[in-house]
Coordinates of C-alpha atoms in Angstrom, one line a residue:
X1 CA 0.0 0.0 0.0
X2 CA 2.7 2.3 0.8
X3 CA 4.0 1.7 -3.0
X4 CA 0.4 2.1 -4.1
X5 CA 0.4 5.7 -2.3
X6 CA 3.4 6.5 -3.7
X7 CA 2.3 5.7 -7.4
X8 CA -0.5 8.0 -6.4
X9 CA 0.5 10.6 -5.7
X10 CA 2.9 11.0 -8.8
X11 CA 2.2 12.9 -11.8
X12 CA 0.1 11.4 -14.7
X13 CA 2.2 10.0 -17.1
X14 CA 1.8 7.7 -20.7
X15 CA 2.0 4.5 -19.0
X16 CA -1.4 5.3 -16.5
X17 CA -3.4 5.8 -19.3
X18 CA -6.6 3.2 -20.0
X19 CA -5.7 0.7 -22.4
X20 CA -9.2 1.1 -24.0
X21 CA -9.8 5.0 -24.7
X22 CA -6.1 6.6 -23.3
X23 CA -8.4 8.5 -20.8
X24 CA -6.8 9.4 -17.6
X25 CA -6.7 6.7 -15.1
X26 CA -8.4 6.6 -11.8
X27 CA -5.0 5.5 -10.8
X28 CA -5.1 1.5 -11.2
X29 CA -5.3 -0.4 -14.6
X30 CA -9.0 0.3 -16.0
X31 CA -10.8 3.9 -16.0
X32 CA -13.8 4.7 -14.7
X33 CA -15.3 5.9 -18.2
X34 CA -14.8 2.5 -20.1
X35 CA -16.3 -0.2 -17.7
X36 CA -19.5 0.3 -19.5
X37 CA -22.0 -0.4 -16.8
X38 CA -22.2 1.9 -14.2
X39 CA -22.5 -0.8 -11.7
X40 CA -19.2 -1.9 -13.1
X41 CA -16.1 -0.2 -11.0
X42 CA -12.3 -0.9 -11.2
X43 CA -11.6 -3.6 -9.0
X44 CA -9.8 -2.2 -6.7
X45 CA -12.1 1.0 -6.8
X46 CA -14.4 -1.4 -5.6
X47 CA -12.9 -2.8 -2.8
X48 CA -12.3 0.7 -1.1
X49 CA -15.7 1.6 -2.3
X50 CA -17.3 -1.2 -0.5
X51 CA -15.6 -0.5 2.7
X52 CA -17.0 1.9 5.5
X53 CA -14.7 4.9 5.6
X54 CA -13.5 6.3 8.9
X55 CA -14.5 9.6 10.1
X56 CA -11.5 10.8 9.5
X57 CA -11.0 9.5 5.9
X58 CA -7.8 10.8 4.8
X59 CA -5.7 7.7 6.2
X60 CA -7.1 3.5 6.9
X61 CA -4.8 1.5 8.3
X62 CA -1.8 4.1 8.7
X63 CA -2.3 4.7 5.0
X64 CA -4.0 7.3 2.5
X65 CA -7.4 5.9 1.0
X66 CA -7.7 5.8 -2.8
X67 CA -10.8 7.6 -2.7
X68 CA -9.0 10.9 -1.2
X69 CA -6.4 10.9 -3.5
X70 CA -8.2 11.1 -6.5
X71 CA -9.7 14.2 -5.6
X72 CA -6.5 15.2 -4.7
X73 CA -5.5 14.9 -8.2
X74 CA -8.7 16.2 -9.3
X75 CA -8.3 19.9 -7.1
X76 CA -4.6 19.9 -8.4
X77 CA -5.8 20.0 -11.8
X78 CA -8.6 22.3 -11.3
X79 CA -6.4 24.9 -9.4
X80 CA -3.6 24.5 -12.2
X81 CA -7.0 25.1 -14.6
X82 CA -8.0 28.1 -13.1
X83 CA -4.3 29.5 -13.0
X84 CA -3.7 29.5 -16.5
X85 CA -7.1 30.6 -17.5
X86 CA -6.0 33.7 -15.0
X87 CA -3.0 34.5 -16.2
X88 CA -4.6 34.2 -20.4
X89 CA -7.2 36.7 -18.7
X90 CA -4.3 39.0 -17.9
X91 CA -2.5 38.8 -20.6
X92 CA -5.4 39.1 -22.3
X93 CA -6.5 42.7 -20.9
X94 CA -2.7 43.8 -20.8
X95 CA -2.9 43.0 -24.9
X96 CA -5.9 44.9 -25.3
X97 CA -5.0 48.1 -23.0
X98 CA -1.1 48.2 -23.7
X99 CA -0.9 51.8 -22.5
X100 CA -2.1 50.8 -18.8
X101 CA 1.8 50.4 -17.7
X102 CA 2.9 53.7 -19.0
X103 CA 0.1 55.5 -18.0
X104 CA 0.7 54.0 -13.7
X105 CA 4.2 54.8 -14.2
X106 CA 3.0 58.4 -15.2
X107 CA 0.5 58.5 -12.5
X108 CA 3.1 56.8 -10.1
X109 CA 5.6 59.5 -11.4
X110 CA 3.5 62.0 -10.8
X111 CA 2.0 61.2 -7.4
X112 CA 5.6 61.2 -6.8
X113 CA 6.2 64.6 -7.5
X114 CA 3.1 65.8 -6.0
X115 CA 4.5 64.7 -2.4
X116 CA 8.0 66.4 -3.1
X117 CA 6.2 69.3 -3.9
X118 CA 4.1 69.2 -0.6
X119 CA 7.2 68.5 1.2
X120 CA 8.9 71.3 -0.1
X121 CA 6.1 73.7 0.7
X122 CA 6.3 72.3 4.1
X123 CA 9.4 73.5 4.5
X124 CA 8.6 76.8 2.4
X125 CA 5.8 77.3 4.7
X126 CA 7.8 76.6 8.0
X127 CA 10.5 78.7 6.3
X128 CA 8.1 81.4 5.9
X129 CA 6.7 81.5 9.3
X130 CA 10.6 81.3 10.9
X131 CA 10.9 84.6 8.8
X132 CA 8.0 86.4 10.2
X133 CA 9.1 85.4 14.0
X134 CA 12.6 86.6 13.2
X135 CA 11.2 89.9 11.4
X136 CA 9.5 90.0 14.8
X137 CA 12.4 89.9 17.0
X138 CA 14.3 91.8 14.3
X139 CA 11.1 94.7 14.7
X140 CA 12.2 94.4 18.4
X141 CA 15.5 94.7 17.9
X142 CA 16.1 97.3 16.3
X143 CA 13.4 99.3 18.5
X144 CA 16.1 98.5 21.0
X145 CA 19.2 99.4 19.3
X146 CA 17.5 102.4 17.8
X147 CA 16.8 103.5 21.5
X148 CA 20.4 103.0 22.5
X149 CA 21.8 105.2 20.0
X150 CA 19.1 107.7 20.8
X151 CA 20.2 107.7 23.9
X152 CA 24.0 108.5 23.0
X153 CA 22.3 111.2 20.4
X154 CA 20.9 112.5 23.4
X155 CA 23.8 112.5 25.7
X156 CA 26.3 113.6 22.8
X157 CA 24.0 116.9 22.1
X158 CA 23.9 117.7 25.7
X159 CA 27.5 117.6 25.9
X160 CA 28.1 119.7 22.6
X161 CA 25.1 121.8 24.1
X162 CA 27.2 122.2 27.8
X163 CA 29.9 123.1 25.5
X164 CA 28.5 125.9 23.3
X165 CA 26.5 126.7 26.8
X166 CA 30.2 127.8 28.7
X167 CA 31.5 129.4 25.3
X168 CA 28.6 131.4 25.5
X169 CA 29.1 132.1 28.9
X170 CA 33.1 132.8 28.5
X171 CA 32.2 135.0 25.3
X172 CA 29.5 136.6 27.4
X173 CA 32.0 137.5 30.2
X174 CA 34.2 138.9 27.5
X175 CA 32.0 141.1 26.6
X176 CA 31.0 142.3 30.0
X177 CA 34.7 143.0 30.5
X178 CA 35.1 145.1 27.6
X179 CA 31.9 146.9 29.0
X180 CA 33.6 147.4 32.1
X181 CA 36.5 149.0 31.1
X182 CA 35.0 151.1 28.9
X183 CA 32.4 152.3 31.2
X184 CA 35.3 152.8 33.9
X185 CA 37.3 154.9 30.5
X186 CA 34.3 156.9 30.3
X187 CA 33.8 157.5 33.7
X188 CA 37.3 158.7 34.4
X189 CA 37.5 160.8 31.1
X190 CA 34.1 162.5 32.7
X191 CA 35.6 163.0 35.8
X192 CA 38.7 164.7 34.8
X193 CA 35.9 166.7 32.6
X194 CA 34.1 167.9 35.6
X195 CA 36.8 168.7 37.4
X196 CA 38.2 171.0 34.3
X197 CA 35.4 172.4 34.3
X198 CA 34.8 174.1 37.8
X199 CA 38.2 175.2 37.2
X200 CA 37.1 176.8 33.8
X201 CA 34.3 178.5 35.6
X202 CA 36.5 179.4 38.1
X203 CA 38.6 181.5 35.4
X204 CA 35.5 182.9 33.8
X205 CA 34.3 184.5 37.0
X206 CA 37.6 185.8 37.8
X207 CA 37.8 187.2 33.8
X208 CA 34.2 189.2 34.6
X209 CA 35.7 190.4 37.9
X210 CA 38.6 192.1 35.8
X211 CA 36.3 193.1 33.0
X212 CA 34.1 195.4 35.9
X213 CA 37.4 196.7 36.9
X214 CA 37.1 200.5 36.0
X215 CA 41.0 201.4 37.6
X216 CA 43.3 201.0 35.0
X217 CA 46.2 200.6 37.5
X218 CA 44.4 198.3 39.5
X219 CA 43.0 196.1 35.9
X220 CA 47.0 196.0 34.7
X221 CA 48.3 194.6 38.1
X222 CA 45.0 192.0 38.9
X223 CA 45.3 191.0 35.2
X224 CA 49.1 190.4 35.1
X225 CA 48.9 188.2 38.7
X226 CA 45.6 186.6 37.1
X227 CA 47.7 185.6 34.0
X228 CA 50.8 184.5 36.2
X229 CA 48.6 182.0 37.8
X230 CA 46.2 181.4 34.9
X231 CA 45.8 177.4 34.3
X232 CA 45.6 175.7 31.1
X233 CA 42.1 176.3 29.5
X234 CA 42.8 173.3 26.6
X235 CA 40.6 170.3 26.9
X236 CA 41.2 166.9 25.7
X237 CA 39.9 165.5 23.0
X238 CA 37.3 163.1 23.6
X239 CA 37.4 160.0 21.0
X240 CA 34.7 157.0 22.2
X241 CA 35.9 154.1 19.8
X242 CA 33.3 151.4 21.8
X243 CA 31.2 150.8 18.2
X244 CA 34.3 150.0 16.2
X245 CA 35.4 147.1 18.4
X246 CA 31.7 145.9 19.3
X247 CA 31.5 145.8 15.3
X248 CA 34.7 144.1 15.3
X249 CA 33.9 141.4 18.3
X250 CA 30.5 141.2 16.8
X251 CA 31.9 140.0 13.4
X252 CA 34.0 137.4 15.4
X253 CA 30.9 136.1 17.0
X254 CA 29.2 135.8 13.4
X255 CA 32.1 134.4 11.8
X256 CA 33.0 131.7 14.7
X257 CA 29.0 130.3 14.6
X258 CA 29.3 130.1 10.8
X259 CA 32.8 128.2 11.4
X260 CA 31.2 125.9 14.2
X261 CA 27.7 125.5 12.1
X262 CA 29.8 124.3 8.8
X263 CA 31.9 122.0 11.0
X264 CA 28.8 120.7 13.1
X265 CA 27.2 119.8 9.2
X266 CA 30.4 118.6 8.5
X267 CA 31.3 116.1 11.7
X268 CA 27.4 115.1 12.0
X269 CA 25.3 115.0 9.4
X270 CA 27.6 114.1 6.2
X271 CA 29.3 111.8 8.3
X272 CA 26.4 110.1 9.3
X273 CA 25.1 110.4 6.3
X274 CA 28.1 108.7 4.5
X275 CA 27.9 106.2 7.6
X276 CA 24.2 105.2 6.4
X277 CA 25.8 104.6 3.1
X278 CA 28.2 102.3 3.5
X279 CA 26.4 98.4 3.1
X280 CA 28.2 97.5 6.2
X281 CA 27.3 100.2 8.6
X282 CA 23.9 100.5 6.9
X283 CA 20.0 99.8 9.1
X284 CA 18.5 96.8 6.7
X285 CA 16.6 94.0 7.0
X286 CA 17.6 91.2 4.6
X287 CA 15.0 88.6 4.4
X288 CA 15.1 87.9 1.0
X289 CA 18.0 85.2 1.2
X290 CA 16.3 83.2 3.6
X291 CA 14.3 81.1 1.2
X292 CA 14.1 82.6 -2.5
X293 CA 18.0 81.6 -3.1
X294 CA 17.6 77.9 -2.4
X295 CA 14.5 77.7 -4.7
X296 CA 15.9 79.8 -7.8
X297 CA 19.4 77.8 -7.1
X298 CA 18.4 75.1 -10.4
X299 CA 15.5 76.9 -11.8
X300 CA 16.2 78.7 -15.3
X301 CA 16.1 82.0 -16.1
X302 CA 12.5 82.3 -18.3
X303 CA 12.9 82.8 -21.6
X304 CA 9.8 82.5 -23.8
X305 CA 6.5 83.9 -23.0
X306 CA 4.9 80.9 -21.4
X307 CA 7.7 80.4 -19.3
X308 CA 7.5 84.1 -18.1
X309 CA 3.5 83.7 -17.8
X310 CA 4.7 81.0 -14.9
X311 CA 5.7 83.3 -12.8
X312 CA 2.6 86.0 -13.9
X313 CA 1.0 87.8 -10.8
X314 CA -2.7 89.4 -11.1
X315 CA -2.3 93.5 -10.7
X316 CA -5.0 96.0 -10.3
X317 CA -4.5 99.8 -9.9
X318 CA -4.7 101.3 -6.2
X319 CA -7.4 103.9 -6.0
X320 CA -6.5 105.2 -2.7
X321 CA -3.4 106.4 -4.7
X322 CA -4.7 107.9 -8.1
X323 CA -4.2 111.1 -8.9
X324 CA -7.5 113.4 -9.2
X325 CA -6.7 114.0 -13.4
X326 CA -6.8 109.6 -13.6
X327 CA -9.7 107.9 -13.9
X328 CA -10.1 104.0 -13.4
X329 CA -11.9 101.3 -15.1
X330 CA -12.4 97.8 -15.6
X331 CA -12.6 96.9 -11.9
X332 CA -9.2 98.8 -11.5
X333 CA -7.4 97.5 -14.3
X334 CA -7.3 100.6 -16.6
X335 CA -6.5 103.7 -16.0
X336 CA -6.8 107.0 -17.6
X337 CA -5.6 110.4 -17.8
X338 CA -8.6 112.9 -18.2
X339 CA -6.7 115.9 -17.5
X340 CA -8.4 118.8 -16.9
X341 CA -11.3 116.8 -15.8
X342 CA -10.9 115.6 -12.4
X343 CA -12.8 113.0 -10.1
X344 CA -14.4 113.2 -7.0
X345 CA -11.7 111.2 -4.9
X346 CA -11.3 111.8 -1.5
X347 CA -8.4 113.4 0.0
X348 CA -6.0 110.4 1.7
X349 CA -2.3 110.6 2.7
X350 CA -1.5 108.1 -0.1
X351 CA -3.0 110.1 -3.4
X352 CA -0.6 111.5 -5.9
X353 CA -0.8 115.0 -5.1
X354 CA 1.2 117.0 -8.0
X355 CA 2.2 114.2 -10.3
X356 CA -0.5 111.9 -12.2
X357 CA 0.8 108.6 -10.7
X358 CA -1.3 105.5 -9.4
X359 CA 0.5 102.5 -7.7
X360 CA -0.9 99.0 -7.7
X361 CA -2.6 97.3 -4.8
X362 CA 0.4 94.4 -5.0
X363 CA 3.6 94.3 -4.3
X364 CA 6.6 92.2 -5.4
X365 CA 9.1 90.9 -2.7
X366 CA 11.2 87.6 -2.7
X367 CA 11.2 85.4 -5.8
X368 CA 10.2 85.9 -9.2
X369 CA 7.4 88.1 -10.4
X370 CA 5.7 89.5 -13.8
X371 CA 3.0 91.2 -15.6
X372 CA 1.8 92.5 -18.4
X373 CA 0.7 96.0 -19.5
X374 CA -0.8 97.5 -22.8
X375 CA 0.2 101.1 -22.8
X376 CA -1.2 104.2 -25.3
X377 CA 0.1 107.7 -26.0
X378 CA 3.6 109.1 -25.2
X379 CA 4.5 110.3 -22.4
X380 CA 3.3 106.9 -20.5
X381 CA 5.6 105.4 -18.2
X382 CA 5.9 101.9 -16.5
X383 CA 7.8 100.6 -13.3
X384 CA 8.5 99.9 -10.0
X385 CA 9.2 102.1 -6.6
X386 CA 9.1 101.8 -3.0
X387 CA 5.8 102.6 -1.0
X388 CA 7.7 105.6 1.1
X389 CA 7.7 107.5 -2.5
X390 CA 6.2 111.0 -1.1
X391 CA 2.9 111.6 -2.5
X392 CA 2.2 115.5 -2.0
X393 CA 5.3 117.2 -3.6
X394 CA 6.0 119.0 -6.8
X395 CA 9.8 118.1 -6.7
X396 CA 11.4 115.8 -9.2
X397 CA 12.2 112.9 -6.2
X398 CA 8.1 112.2 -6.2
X399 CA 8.1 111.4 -9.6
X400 CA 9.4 107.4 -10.6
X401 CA 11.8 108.9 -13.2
X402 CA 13.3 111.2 -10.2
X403 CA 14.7 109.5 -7.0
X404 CA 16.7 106.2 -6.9
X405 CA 14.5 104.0 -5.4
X406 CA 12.3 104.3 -8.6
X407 CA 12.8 102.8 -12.2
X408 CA 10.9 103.2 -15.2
X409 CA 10.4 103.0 -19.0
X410 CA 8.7 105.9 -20.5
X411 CA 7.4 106.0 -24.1
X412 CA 7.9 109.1 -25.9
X413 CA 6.1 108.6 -29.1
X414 CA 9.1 107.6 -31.1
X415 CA 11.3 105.4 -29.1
X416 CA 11.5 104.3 -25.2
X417 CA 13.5 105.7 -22.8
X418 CA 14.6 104.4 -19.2
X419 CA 14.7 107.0 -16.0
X420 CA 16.5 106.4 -12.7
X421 CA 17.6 108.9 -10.3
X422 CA 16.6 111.5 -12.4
X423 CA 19.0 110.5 -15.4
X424 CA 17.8 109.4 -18.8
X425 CA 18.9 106.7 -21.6
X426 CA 17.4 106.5 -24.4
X427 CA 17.3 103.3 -25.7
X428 CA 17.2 102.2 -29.7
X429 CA 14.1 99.9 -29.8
X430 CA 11.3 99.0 -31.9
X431 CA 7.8 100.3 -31.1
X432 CA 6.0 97.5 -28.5
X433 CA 2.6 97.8 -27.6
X434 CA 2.5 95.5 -24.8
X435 CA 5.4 95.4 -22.3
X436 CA 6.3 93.0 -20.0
X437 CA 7.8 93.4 -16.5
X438 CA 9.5 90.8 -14.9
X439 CA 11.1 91.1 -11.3
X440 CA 13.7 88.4 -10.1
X441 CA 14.3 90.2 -6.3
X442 CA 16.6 87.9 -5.4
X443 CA 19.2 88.4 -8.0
X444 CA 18.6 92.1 -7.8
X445 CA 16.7 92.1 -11.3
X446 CA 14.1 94.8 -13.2
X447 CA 13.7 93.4 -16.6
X448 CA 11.4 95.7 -19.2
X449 CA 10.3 93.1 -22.3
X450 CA 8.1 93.9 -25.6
X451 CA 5.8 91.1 -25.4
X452 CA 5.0 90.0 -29.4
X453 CA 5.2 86.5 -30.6
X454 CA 9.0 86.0 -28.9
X455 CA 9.8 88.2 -25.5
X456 CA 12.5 91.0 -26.6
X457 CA 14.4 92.8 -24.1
X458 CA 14.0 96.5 -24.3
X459 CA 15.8 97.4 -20.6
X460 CA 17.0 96.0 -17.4
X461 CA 17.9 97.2 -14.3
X462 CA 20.7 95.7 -11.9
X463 CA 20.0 97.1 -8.3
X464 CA 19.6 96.1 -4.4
X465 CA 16.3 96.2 -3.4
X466 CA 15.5 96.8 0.2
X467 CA 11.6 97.2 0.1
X468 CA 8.4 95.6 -1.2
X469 CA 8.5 97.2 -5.2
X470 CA 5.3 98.2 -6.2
X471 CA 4.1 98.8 -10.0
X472 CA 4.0 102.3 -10.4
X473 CA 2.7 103.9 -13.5
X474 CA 3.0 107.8 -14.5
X475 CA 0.2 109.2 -17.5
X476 CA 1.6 112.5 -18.0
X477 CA -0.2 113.7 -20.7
X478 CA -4.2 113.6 -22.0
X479 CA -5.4 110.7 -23.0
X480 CA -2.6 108.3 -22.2
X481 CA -3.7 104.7 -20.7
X482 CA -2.3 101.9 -19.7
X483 CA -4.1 98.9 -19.0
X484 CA -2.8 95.8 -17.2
X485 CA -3.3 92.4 -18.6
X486 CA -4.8 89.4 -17.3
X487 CA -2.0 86.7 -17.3
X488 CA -2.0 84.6 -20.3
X489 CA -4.7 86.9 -22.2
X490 CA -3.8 86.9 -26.4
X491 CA -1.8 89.8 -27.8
X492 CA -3.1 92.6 -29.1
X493 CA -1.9 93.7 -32.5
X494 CA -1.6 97.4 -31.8
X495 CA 1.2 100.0 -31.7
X496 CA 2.0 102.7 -28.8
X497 CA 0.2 105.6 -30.9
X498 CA -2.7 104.4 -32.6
X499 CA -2.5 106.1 -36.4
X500 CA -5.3 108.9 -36.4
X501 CA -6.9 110.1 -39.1
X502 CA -5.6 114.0 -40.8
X503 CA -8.2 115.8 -39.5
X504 CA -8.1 114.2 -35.5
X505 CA -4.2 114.4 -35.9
X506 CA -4.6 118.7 -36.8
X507 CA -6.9 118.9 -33.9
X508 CA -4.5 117.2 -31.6
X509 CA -1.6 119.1 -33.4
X510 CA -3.7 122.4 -32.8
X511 CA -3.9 121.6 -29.2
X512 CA -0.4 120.7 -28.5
X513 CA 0.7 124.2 -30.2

C-alpha cells in the first residue's frame, strides 16, 4: 500500500493511461469511463468503495485511501485550470490596454512629485513662518538698538550743548569786561571833565571880575597876577571808539557760529550720512535670502512667454493712490488720464498729489514676479518704486523717473527711454505695444520686455532692493492709458500711438501748439 500511495501521488504519465480510450486513469489499470456499466467499477475502486470509511477518511490503516487521492488529483488539476485561465485573462486585458503600464508609471511618477512638492512647501511654509518670527524679533531689535543710539544722540548733544553753553558764557564774560572797562574809561575821562570844568568857571568869574574893573592901575596889576597864575584852558579831545570794536567782536561772533555751524554739518550729518551709506554700517533688514536663493538655485532663467506667464501675478490699480486727473476702469485695471477733468476722490495721505501717478494694490518681494501691460500715447511710463515715494510734492524725487529707489520705461512717441535717479537713456528699440515686466528680487533684477510672438528685451535694471516694489505707473499727458493684462490673455496687434486720421491728428496738433 505504501508503493500504491506513492504511485499515487505521482504525476500522470503515458503508461497510467486506460488501455481502452487513453483516458486518464483513476490511478489503477482500467478507467472509470470505459467499464460500460455503471455498476461496473475498477476492481480495486471497488474494494475501497465497498468498505466503511473512517471519520476521518484521509488515512485506513496508517495509509492514504484511494478515494481521497483522486480528488487530490482532481483539485490539483482544477487549481492549475484556473491559474492558467487567469494569467490568459491578464495577458489578455494587458494585450488589449497596452498603454495601462505607462500611464501608472506616469501616474506613479506624478503622485511622486506631488508629495515632493508638498514637502517642499512644508518647508517653504515653516521657512516662511521662521521669517516672520525673526522679522518680529528683528522689529524688536532694532526698537532696541535704535533706543540706545538715541540715547547716545541725546547725551552727545547735551554735551556739545554744555559746550556751546560755557563758550557762551566765556564770550558773554568777554564782553561784559570790555563793558567794564569802557564804562570805567568813560567814567574817568568825565571825571577829569568835571573837574576842568569848575576850574574853567573858576577863570571865567575871575575874567568878569577884571572886565568890571574901571581902575586902569588896578586892571593891569589883577590881570598880570591873574595871568601869572592862569591854568591851562585846553581840553582833551574826547574819541569814544566802543562801536568800532563791538562791530569788530560782533563779526568774530558771526564768523566763529558760521565756522562751528559748517563743522557741526560737516562732523554730524555728512558723516552720518556717508555712515548710512556704507552696506556694512547701513540699518537693513535682509529677508530675501532666507528662502528665494535655495528655490531659484536650479530653476532657469525664463525665456519665452509661457515660461514668463509661470511666474505671472494678477495686478489692479490702487485707488487710494490715483491722482484726481486719472480715472479708473475695468474693476481697476485701466487707467486713464482725463486731465483737466478731475474725479471726485477723497483726500487720503497716499494720493498722488502734484504728479499723475497710481500704484498698484500688489507688491513684489522675494522670488520671481511678472506682468503685463498694454500702454497708449507718449508720455506713458511703466515701473516699480518703493511705497515711502512722497505723495504730496511738486519736486522731481516724487516722480518714478526722479529719485533712486524708482525705475521706469517711458514712451515718448518715437522710441523708449529708461529713468532712474533722475537720469535718462534712451534706448534704440522697436515700437511695442505691450510690455512685459519681470522682477527676479533675489538676483537684484528689473527686466522691461516687448511682449509680441517671442519676449525682446528693451531694458533692465541691476539694483539692491530693500523694500516691497510696487508697479508704479506715470500718465503724463491727455489721454494716455495703460491697462494691465490678465496673465495669459492673447496679444493685441496694436502700436504705442494708434495712427489717427488727418483731421483728428490737426486737432491734436492744434492743441499741443
Amino acid at each position: 500500500m505504501a508503493d500504491t500511495a506513492a504511485e499515487e501521488a505521482a504525476p500522470i504519465s503515458a503508461q497510467q493511461l486506460c488501455q481502452v480510450c487513453s483516458g486518464e486513469l483513476c490511478c489503477h489499470s482500467v478507467c472509470g469511463s470505459c467499464l460500460g456499466d455503471k455498476s461496473k467499477r475498477c476492481p480495486e475502486c471497488v474494494k475501497s468503495t465497498d468498505k466503511p470509511e473512517p471519520a476521518d477518511g484521509p488515512k485506513q490503516n496508517g495509509t492514504e485511501t484511494d478515494a481521497p487521492v483522486i480528488d487530490s488529483k482532481k483539485e490539483q488539476s482544477q487549481d492549475s485550470k484556473t491559474a492558467e485561465e487567469t494569467k490568459i485573462q491578464e495577458d489578455l486585458q494587458e494585450s488589449e490596454d497596452p498603454k495601462k503600464p505607462e500611464e501608472e508609471k506616469k501616474e506613479v511618477k506624478e503622485e511622486r512629485e506631488l508629495r515632493e512638492k508638498q514637502t517642499e512647501m512644508v518647508k517653504t511654509v515653516t521657512a516662511a513662518e521662521n521669517a516672520i518670527n525673526k522679522l518680529q524679533l528683528n522689529t524688536v531689535s532694532i526698537e532696541h538698538s535704535v533706543t540706545e543710539v538715541r540715547a547716545v544722540i541725546e547725551s552727545q548733544f547735551e554735551e556739545l550743548q554744555a559746550v556751546v553753553e560755557r563758550a557762551k558764557r566765556e564770550v558773554t564774560e568777554i564782553l561784559e569786561g570790555e563793558e567794564k572797562q569802557a564804562l570805567r574809561q568813560a567814567e574817568g575821562i568825565r571825571v577829569h571833565l568835571e573837574q576842568r570844568c569848575t576850574e574853567l568857571k573858576k577863570t571865567q568869574a575871575q575874567m568878569e571880575k577884571l572886565s568890571k574893573n574901571k581902575n586902569d592901575v588896578d586892571f593891569l596889576q589883577e590881570y598880570s597876577e591873574w595871568k601869572k597864575e592862569a591854568t591851562d584852558v585846553s581840553l582833551p579831545g574826547v574819541y569814544i571808539g566802543l562801536m568800532d570794536r563791538l562791530n569788530s567782536f560782533s563779526r568774530v561772533i558771526v564768523d566763529s557760529t558760521q565756522e562751528l555751524c559748517t563743522m557741526v554739518v560737516s562732523s554730524y550729518i555728512e558723516k552720518v550720512k556717508d555712515t548710512c551709506k556704507n552696506d556694512k554700517m547701513g540699518i537693513k533688514t535682509t529677508v530675501q535670502a532666507i528662502v528665494a536663493a535655495k528655490q531659484n538655485m536650479s530653476i532657469p532663467d525664463p525665456v519665452t512667454r509661457d515660461d514668463f506667464l509661470k511666474y505671472a501675478a494678477h495686478v489692479s490699480f490702487d485707488a487710494d493712490t490715483a491722482h484726481k486727473f486719472l480715472r479708473l476702469t475695468e474693476e481697476n485695471r485701466k487707467v486713464t488720464n482725463t486731465t483737466p477733468w478731475q474725479h471726485p476722490y477723497p483726500d487720503l495721505p497716499e494720493r498722488f498729489e502734484n504728479w499723475r501717478q497710481v500704484l498698484a494694490v500688489e507688491s513684489f518681494y522675494l522670488g520671481r514676479r511678472y506682468f503685463e501691460a498694454d500702454i497708449s500715447g507718449e508720455g506713458t511710463h511703466i515701473g516699480l518704486t518703493y511705497k515711502s515715494i512722497d505723495r504730496k510734492g511738486n519736486e522731481s524725487n516724487s516722480c518714478i523717473t526722479g529719485n533712486n529707489f524708482s525705475w521706469c520705461l517711458q514712451w515718448n512717441g518715437r522710441t523708449f527711454s529708461a529713468w532712474h535717479s533722475d537720469v535718462e537713456t534712451p534706448l534704440n528699440v522697436e515700437k511695442f505695444t505691450r510690455i512685459g515686466v519681470y522682477v527676479d528680487y533675489t538676483k537684484g533684477l528689473l527686466a522691461f520686455y516687448g511682449v509680441v510672438d517671442t519676449m525682446t528685451l528693451i531694458h533692465e535694471y541691476r539694483a539692491e532692493f530693500l523694500e516691497p516694489l510696487y508697479p508704479a505707473f506715470w500718465l503724463s499727458k491727455k489721454e494716455n492709458i495703460v491697462a494691465l493684462v490678465a496673465p495669459g490673455e492673447p496679444l493685441r496687434l496694436k502700436s504705442p500711438s494708434p495712427p489717427t486720421s488727418p483731421a483728428n491728428g490737426a486737432v491734436v496738433s492744434k492743441m499741443a501748439a
